[in-house]
Short mmCIF file of C-alpha atoms in Angstrom, two decimals:
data_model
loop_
_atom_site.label_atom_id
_atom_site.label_comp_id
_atom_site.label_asym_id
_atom_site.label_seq_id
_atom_site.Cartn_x
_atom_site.Cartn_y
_atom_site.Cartn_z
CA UNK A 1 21.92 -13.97 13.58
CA UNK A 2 18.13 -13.76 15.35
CA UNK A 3 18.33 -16.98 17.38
CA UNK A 4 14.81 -17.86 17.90
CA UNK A 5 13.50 -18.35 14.45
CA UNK A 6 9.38 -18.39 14.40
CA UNK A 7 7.32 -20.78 13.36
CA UNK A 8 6.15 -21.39 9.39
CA UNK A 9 6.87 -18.82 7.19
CA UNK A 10 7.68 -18.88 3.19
CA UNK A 11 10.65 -17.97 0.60
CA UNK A 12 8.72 -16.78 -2.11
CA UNK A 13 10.83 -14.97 -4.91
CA UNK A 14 11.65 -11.79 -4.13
CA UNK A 15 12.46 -9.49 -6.82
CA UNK A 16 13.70 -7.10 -5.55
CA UNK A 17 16.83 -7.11 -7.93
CA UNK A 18 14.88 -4.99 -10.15
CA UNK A 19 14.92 -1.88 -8.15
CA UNK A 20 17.22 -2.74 -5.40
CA UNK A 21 20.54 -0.71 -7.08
CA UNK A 22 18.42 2.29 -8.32
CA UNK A 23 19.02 5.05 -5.82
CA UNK A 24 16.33 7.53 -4.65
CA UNK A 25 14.87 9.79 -7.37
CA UNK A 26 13.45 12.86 -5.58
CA UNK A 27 10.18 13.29 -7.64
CA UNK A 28 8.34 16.96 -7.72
CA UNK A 29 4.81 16.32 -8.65
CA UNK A 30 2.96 18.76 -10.86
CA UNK A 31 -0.68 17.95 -10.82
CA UNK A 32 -3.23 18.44 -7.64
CA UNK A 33 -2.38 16.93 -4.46
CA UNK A 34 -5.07 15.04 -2.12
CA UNK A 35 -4.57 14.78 1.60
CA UNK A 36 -6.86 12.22 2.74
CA UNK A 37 -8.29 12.81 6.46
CA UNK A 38 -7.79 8.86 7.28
CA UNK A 39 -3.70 7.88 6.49
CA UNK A 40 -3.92 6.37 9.77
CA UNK A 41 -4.77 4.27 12.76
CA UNK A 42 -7.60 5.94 15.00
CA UNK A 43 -9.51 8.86 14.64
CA UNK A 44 -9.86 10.61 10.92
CA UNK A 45 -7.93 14.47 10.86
CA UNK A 46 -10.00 17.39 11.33
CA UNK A 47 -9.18 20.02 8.34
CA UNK A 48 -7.97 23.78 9.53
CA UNK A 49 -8.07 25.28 6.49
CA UNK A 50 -10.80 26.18 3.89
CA UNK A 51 -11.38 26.53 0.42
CA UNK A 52 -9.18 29.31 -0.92
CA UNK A 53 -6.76 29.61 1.52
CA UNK A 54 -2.97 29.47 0.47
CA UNK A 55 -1.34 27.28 2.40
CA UNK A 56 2.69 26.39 2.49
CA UNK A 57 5.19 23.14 2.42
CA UNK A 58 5.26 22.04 5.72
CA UNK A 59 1.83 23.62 7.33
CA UNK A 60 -0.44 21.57 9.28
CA UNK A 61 -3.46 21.90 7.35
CA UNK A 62 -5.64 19.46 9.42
CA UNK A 63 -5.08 18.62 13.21
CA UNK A 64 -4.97 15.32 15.41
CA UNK A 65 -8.42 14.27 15.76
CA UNK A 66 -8.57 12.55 18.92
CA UNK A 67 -5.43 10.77 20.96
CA UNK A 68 -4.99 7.85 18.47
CA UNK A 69 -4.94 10.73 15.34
CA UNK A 70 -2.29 12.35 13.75
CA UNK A 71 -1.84 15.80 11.73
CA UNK A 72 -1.64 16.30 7.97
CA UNK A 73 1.04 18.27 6.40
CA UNK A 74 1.02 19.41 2.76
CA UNK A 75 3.89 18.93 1.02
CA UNK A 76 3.28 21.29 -1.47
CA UNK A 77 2.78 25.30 -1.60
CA UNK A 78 -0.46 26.37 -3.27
CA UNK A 79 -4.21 26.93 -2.87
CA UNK A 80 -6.98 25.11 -1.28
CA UNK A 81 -9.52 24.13 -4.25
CA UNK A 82 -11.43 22.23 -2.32
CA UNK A 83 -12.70 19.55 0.98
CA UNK A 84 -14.64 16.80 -0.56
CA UNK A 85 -14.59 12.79 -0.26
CA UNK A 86 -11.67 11.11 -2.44
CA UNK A 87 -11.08 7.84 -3.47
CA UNK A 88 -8.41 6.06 -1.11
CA UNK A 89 -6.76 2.61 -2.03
CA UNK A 90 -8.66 0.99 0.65
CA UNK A 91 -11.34 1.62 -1.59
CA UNK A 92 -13.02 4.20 0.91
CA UNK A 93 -14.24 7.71 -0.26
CA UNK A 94 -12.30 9.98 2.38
CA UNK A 95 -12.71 13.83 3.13
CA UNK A 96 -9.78 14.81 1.99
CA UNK A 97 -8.45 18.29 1.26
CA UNK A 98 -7.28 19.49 -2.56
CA UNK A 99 -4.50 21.43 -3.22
CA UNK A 100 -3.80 23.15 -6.08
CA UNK A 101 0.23 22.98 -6.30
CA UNK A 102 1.70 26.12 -7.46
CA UNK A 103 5.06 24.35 -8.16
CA UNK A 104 7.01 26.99 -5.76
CA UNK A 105 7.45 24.42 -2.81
CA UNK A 106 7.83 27.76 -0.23
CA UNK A 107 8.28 26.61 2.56
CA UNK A 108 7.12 27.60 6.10
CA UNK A 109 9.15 29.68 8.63
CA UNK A 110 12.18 27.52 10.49
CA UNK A 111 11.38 24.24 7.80
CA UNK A 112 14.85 23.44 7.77
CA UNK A 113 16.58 24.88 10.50
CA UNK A 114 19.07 22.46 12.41
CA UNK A 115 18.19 21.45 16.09
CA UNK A 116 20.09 19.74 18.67
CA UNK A 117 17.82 17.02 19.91
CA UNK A 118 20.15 16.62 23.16
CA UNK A 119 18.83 20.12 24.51
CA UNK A 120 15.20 19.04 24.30
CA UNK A 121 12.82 17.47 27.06
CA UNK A 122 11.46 14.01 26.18
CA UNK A 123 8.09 15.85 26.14
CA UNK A 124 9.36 18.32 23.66
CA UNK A 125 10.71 15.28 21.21
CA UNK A 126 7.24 13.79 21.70
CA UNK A 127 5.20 16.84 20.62
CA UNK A 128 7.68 17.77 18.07
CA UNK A 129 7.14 13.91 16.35
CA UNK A 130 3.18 14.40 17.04
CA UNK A 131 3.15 17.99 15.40
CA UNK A 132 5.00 16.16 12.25
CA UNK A 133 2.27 13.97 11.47
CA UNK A 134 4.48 10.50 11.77
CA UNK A 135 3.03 7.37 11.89
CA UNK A 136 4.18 4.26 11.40
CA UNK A 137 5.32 4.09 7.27
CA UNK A 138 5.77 0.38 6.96
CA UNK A 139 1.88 -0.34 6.42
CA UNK A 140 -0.10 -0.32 10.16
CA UNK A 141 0.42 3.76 10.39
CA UNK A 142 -0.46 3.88 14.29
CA UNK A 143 0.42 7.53 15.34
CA UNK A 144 4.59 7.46 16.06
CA UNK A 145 3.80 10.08 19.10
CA UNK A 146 1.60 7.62 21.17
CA UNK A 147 4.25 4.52 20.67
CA UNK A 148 6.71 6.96 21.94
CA UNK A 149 4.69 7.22 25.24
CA UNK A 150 3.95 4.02 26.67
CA UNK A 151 2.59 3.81 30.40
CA UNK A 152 5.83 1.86 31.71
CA UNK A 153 8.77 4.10 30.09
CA UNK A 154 11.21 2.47 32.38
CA UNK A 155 9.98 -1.09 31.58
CA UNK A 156 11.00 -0.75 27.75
CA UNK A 157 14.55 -2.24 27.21
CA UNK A 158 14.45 -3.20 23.67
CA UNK A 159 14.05 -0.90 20.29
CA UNK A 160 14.11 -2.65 17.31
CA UNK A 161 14.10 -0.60 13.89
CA UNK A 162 12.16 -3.64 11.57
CA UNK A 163 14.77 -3.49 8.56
CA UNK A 164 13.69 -6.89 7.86
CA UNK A 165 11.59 -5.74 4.55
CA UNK A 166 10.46 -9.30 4.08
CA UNK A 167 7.41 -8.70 1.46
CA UNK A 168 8.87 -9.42 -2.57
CA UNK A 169 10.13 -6.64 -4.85
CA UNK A 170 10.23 -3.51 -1.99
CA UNK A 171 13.55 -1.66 -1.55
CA UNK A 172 12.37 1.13 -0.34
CA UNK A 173 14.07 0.89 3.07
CA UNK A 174 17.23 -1.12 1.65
CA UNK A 175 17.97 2.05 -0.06
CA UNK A 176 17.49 4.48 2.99
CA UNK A 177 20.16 2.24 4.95
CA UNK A 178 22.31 2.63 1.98
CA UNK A 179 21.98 6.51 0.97
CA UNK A 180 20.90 7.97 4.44
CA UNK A 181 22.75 5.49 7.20
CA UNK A 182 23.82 8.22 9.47
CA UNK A 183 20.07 9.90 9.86
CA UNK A 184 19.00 5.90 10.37
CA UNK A 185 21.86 6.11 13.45
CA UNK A 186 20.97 9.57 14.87
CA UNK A 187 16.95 8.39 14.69
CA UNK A 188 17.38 5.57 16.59
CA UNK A 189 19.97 7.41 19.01
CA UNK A 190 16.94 10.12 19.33
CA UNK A 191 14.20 7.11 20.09
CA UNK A 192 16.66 5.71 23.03
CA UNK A 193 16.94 9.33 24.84
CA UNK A 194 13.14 8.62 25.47
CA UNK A 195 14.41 5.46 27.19
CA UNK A 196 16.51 5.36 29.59
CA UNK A 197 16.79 1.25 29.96
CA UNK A 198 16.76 0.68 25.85
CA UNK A 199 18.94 -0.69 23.44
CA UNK A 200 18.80 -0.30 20.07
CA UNK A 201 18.59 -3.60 17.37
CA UNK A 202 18.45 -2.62 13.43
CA UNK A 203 16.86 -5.86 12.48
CA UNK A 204 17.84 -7.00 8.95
CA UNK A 205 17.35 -10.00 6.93
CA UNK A 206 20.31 -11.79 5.77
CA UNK A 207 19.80 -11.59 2.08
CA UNK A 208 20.99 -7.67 2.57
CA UNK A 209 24.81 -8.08 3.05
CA UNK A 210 25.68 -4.47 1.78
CA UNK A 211 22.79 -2.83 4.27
CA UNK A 212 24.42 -5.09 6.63
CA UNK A 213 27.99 -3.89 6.25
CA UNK A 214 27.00 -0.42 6.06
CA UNK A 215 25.56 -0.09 9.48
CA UNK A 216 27.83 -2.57 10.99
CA UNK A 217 30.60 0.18 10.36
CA UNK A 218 28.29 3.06 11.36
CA UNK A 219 27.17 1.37 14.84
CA UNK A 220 30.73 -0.41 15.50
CA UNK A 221 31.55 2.26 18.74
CA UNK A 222 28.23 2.75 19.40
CA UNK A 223 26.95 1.23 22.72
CA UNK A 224 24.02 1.05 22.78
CA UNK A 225 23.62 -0.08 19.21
CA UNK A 226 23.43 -3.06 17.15
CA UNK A 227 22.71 -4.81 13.47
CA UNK A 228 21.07 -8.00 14.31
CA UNK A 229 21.59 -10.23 10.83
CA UNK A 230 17.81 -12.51 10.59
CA UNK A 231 17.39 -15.30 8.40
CA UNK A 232 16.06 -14.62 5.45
CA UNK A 233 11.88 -15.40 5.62
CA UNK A 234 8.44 -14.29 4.94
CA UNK A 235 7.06 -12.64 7.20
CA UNK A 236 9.95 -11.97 9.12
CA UNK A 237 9.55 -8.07 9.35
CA UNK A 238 5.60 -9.29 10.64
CA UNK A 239 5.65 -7.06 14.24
CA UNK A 240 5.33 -10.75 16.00
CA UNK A 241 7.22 -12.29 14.51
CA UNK A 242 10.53 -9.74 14.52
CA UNK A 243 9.73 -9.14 18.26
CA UNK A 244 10.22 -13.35 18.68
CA UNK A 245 12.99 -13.64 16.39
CA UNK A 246 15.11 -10.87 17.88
CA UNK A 247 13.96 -11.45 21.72
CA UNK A 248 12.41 -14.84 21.89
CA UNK A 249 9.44 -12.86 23.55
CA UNK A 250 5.92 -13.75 22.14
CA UNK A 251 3.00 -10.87 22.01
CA UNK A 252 -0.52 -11.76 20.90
CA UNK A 253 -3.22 -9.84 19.37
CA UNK A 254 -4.42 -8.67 23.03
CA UNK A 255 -0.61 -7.61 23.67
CA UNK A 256 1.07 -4.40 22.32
CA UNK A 257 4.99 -4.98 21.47
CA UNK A 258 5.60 -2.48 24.79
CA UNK A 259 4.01 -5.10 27.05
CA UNK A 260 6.35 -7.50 26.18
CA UNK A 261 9.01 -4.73 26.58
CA UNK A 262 10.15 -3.66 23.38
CA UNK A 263 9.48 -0.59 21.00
CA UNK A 264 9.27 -1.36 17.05
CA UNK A 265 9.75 1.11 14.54
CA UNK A 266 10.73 0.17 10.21
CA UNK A 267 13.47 2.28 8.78
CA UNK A 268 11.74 4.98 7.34
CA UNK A 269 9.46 5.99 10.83
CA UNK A 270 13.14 6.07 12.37
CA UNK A 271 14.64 8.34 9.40
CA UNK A 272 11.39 10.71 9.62
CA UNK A 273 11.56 10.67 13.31
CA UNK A 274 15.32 12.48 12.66
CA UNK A 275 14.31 14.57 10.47
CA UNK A 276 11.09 16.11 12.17
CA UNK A 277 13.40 16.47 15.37
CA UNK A 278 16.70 17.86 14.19
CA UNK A 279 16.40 19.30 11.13
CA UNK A 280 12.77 20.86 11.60
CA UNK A 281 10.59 18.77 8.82
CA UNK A 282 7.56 17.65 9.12
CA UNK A 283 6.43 14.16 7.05
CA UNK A 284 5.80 15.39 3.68
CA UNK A 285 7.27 12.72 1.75
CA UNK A 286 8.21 9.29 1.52
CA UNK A 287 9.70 6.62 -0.36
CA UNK A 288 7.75 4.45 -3.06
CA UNK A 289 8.90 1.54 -4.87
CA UNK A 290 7.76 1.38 -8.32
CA UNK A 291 8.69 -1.84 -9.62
CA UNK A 292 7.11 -5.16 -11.91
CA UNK A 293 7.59 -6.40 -15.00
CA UNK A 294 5.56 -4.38 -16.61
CA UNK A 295 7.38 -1.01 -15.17
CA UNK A 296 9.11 0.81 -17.91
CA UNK A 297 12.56 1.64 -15.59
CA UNK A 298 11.80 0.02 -11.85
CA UNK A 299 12.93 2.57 -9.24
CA UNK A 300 12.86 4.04 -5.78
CA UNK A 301 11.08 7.81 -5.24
CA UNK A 302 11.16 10.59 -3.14
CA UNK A 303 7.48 11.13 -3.30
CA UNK A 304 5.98 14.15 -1.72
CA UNK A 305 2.55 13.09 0.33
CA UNK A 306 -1.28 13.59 -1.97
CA UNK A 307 1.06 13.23 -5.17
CA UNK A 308 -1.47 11.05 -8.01
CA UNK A 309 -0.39 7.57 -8.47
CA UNK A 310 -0.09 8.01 -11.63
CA UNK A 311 2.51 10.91 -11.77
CA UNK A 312 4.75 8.51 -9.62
CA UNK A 313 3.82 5.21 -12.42
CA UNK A 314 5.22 8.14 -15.16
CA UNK A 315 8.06 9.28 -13.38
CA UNK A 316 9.13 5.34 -13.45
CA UNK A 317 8.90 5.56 -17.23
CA UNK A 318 5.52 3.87 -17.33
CA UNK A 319 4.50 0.58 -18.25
CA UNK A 320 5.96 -1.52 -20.91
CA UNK A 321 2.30 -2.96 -21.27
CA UNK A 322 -0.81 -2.84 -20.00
CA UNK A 323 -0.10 -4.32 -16.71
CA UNK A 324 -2.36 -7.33 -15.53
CA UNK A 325 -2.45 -6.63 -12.23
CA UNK A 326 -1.60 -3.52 -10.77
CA UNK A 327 -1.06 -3.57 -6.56
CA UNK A 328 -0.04 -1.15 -3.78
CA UNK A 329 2.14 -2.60 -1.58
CA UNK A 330 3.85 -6.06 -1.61
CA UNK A 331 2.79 -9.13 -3.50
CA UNK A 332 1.43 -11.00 -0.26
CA UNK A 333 -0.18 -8.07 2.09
CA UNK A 334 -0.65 -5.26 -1.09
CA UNK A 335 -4.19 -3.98 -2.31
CA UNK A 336 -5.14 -4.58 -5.53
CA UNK A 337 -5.94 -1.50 -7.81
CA UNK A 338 -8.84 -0.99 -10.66
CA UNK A 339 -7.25 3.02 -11.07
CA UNK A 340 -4.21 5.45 -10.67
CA UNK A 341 -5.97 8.38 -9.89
CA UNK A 342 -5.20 7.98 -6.45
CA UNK A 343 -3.38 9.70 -3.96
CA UNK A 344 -0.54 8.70 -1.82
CA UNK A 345 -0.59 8.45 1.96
CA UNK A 346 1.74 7.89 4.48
CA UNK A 347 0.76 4.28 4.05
CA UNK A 348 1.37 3.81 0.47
CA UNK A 349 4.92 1.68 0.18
CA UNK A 350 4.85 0.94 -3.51
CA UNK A 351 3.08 0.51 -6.77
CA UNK A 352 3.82 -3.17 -8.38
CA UNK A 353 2.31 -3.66 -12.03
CA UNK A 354 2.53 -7.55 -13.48
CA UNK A 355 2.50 -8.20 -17.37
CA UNK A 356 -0.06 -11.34 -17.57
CA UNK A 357 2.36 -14.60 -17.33
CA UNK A 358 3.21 -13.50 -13.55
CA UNK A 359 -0.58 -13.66 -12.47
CA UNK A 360 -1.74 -16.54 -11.12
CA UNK A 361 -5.21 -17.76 -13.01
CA UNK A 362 -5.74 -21.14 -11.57
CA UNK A 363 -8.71 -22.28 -11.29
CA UNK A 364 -10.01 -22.50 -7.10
CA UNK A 365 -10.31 -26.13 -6.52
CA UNK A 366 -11.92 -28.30 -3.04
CA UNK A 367 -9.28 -28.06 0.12
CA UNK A 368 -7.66 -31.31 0.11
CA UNK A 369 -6.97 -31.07 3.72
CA UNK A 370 -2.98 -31.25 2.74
CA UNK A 371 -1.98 -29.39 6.36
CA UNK A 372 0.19 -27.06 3.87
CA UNK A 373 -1.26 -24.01 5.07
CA UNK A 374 -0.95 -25.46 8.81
CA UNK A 375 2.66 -26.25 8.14
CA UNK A 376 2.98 -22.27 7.20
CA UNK A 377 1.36 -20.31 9.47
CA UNK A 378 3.71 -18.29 11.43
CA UNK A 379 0.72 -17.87 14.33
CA UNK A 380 0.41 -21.55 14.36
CA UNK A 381 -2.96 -21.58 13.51
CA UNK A 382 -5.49 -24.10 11.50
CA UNK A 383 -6.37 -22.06 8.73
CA UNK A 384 -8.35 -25.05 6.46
CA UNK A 385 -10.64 -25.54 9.81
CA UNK A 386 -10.64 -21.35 10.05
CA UNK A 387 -11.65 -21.25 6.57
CA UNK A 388 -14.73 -23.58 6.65
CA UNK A 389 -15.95 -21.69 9.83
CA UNK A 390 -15.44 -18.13 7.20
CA UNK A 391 -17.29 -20.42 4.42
CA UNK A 392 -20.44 -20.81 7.27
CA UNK A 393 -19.95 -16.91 8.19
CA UNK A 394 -19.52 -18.91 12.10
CA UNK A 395 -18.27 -16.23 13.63
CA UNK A 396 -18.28 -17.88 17.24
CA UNK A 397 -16.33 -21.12 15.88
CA UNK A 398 -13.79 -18.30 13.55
CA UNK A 399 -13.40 -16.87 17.20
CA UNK A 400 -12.58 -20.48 19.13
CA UNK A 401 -10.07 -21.03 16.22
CA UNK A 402 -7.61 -17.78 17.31
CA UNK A 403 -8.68 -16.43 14.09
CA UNK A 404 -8.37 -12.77 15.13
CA UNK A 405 -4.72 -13.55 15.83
CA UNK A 406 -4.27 -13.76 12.13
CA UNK A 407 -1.92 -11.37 11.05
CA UNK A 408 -2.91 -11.86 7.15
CA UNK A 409 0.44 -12.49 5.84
CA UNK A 410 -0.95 -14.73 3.10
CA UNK A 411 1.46 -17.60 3.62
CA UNK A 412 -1.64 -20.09 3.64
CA UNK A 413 -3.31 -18.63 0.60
CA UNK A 414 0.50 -18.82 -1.19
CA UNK A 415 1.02 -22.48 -0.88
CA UNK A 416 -2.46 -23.64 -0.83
CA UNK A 417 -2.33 -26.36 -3.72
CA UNK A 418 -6.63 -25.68 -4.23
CA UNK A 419 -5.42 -21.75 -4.97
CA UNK A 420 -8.61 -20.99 -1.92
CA UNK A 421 -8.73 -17.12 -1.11
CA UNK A 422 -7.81 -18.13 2.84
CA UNK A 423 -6.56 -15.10 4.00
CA UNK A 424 -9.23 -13.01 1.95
CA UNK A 425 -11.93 -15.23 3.87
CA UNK A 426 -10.52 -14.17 6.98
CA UNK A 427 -10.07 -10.79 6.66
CA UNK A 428 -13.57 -10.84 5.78
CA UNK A 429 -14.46 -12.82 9.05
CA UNK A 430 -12.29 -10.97 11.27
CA UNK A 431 -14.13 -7.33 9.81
CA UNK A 432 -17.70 -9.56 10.51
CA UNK A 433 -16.11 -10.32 14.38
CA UNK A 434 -15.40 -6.80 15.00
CA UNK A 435 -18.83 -5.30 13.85
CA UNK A 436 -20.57 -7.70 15.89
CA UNK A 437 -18.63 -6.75 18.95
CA UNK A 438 -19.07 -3.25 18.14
CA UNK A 439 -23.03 -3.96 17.87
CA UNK A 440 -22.90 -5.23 21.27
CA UNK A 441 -20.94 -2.89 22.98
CA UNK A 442 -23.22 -0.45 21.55
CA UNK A 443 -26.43 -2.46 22.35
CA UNK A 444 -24.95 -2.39 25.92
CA UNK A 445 -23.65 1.21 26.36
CA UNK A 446 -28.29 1.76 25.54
CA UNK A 447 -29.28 -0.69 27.70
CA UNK A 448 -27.14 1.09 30.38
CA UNK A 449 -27.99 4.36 29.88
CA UNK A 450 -31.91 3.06 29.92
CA UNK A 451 -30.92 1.51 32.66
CA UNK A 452 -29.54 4.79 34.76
CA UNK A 453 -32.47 7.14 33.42
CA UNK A 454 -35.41 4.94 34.87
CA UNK A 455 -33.32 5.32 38.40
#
């Protein structure tokens, strides 16, 4: 058991008994397929193909654009219709490219082929993850390839896989440890030949006893390898917080998790990382939870990257109902969505759809100054004095609070008994923060270069 439990946290219900005994339903999409230029951290992808071209499963079809970037594979063989903006479910129009799929799924030269990751250089591993387009599938998608290479190799002794999927209703990677244990094991054993001083921790919350068992007997002569049971809290798969709970080591907003030592990967990076390196596939899929009440037959997919949300809603059987709500993602971090015609990234974990009596419609009251929200913060912060400086748009006071080190779980918004939008408020404030940093940096980088032409 993780023996340094953080701070706050909350047990909402989980459902994930809906979907969690459904095994993975490999779903082959028939309708166009969008690959958005942005399905990551850093800089958008820069398309290599045009309109017209024929492209195949696995080819790159837009390259890295910059170091924090990461390729774009289709998933699909077919023709390029066209490279216009797309709707994303950040609500951002994207460039993205549109395939026409020609249903024949042929596949590039070597997609397939079996390779023995032992014979490779741990620059060849790296390149080989980079060229594969993986980035980080449990929500944050930063670019696998830079992760891999951080400026202290030596000083990283800890990789934990985050199996800890903490947000209500996803099973997504509870089904991977069940079905595909043994690519889970070779992953991680692939990750620790880039690090010489690492051990490996699959980090799983308590409430999983088969997962548990599973890769207790896969990992039970492995060295170098353990399952580290957590107790069973929201947001215990939160970067942070799984990094405090598993090491007792504490990294900030200004920190990355290989400062403090460690490497942190979820289940399916780990599975994807295996597959681009030994059995020659790029990312072209991944795994979506469809689940809610008002889902037809909750399940788990195998959903091939630019499919329409809709096509994966359908394959689930549809909706019972019109759904209330509709979200991608969990309950507490997800998105909420006004269409389906949108495509999946290599962000998208799940599509949730509530009938009308699981919606909250209370009515947002005055804070009452309870402390509730104090009580479950899990980065011990004030969030009823953070939300009056987002109410006065005070950025300098939002700042003083350590409101960028929110990690907007939505703990404070779940119990707050005045049902305020707190962690909307300071999303909103920490997007206002950043511009205004940006303005200055910008403001300065003039002034400077004014500056050095009048010399």
């Amino acid at each position: 058991m993780g023996v340094f439990p953080f701070k706050g946290g909350v047990h909402p219900y989980d459902g994930k008994e809906l979907a969690m005994d459904k095994a993975i339903v490999n779903l082959r999409p028939e309708g166009i397929m969008v690959y958005p230029m942005s399905q990551h951290i850093g800089a958008p992808a820069k398309p290599i193909v045009a309109k017209g071209d024929r492209v195949l499963m696995g080819q790159k079809i837009a390259e890295a654009g910059g170091f924090i970037s990461a390729p774009v594979i289709s998933s699909v063989s077919g023709k390029v219709k066209s490279i216009e903006k797309r709707l994303t479910v950040g609500g951002s129009m994207v460039e993205s490219i549109v395939v026409e799929n020609d249903q024949e799924y042929e596949t590039v030269p070597g997609f397939g082929e079996k390779r023995d990751y032992t014979t490779l250089s741990r620059d060849e591993i790296v390149q080989i993850v980079k060229e594969a387009g993986i980035v980080g599938l449990g929500g944050a998608g930063f670019p696998t390839s830079v992760k891999l290479c951080p400026k202290e190799v030596d000083k990283i002794d800890t990789f934990l896989v985050n199996a800890a999927e903490c947000e209500p209703y996803l099973t997504s990677d509870y089904r991977d440890m069940l079905e595909v244990p043994d690519k889970l094991i070779s992953g991680i054993k692939v990750v620790l030949s880039l690090f010489p001083n690492a051990k490996g921790k699959i980090c799983i919350e308590d409430n999983k006893p088969e997962a548990i068992r599973v890769l207790e007997e896969r990992v039970k002569n492995e060295k170098n390898i353990e399952v580290l049971p957590l107790r069973t809290r929201y947001p215990q798969g939160g970067e942070r917080q799984l990094i405090y709970a598993a090491t007792g080591r504490k990294v900030n907003s200004s920190m990355l998790p290989a400062d403090a030592g460690v490497l942190v990967d979820n289940v399916d990076t780990v599975v994807s990382i295996y597959e681009a390196v030994c059995e020659s596939k790029p990312l072209v899929r991944r795994i979506l939870t469809v689940t809610g009440d008002a889902v037809q037959n909750p399940g788990n997919f195998y959903v091939p990257l630019g499919t329409n949300y809709k096509e994966v809603v359908d394959a689930a059987g549809g909706f019972k109902e019109d759904p209330e709500k509709i979200i991608s993602g969990g309950p507490m971090m997800g998105m909420p969505l006004f269409t389906l015609d949108l495509p999946v990234m290599k962000n998208s974990s799940s599509i949730l759809a509530f009938k009308e009596d699981q919606v909250s419609k209370e009515p947002v009251t005055a804070c009452i100054s309870c402390g509730r929200c104090v009580d479950a913060c899990p980065e011990n912060l004030m969030p009823l004095m953070m939300m009056k400086a987002s109410l006065k748009k005070d950025t300098d006071r939002f700042v003083r609070l350590y409101g960028m080190e929110c990690i907007e779980c939505g703990c404070c918004s779940y119990v707050c008994p005045a049902k305020r939008p707190l962690t909307q408020g300071f999303k909103e404030m920490k997007r206002r923060v950043n511009a205004e940093r940006r303005a200055k940096q910008a403001k300065a980088a003039e002034t400077a270069k004014v500056g050095g032409g009048k010399s």
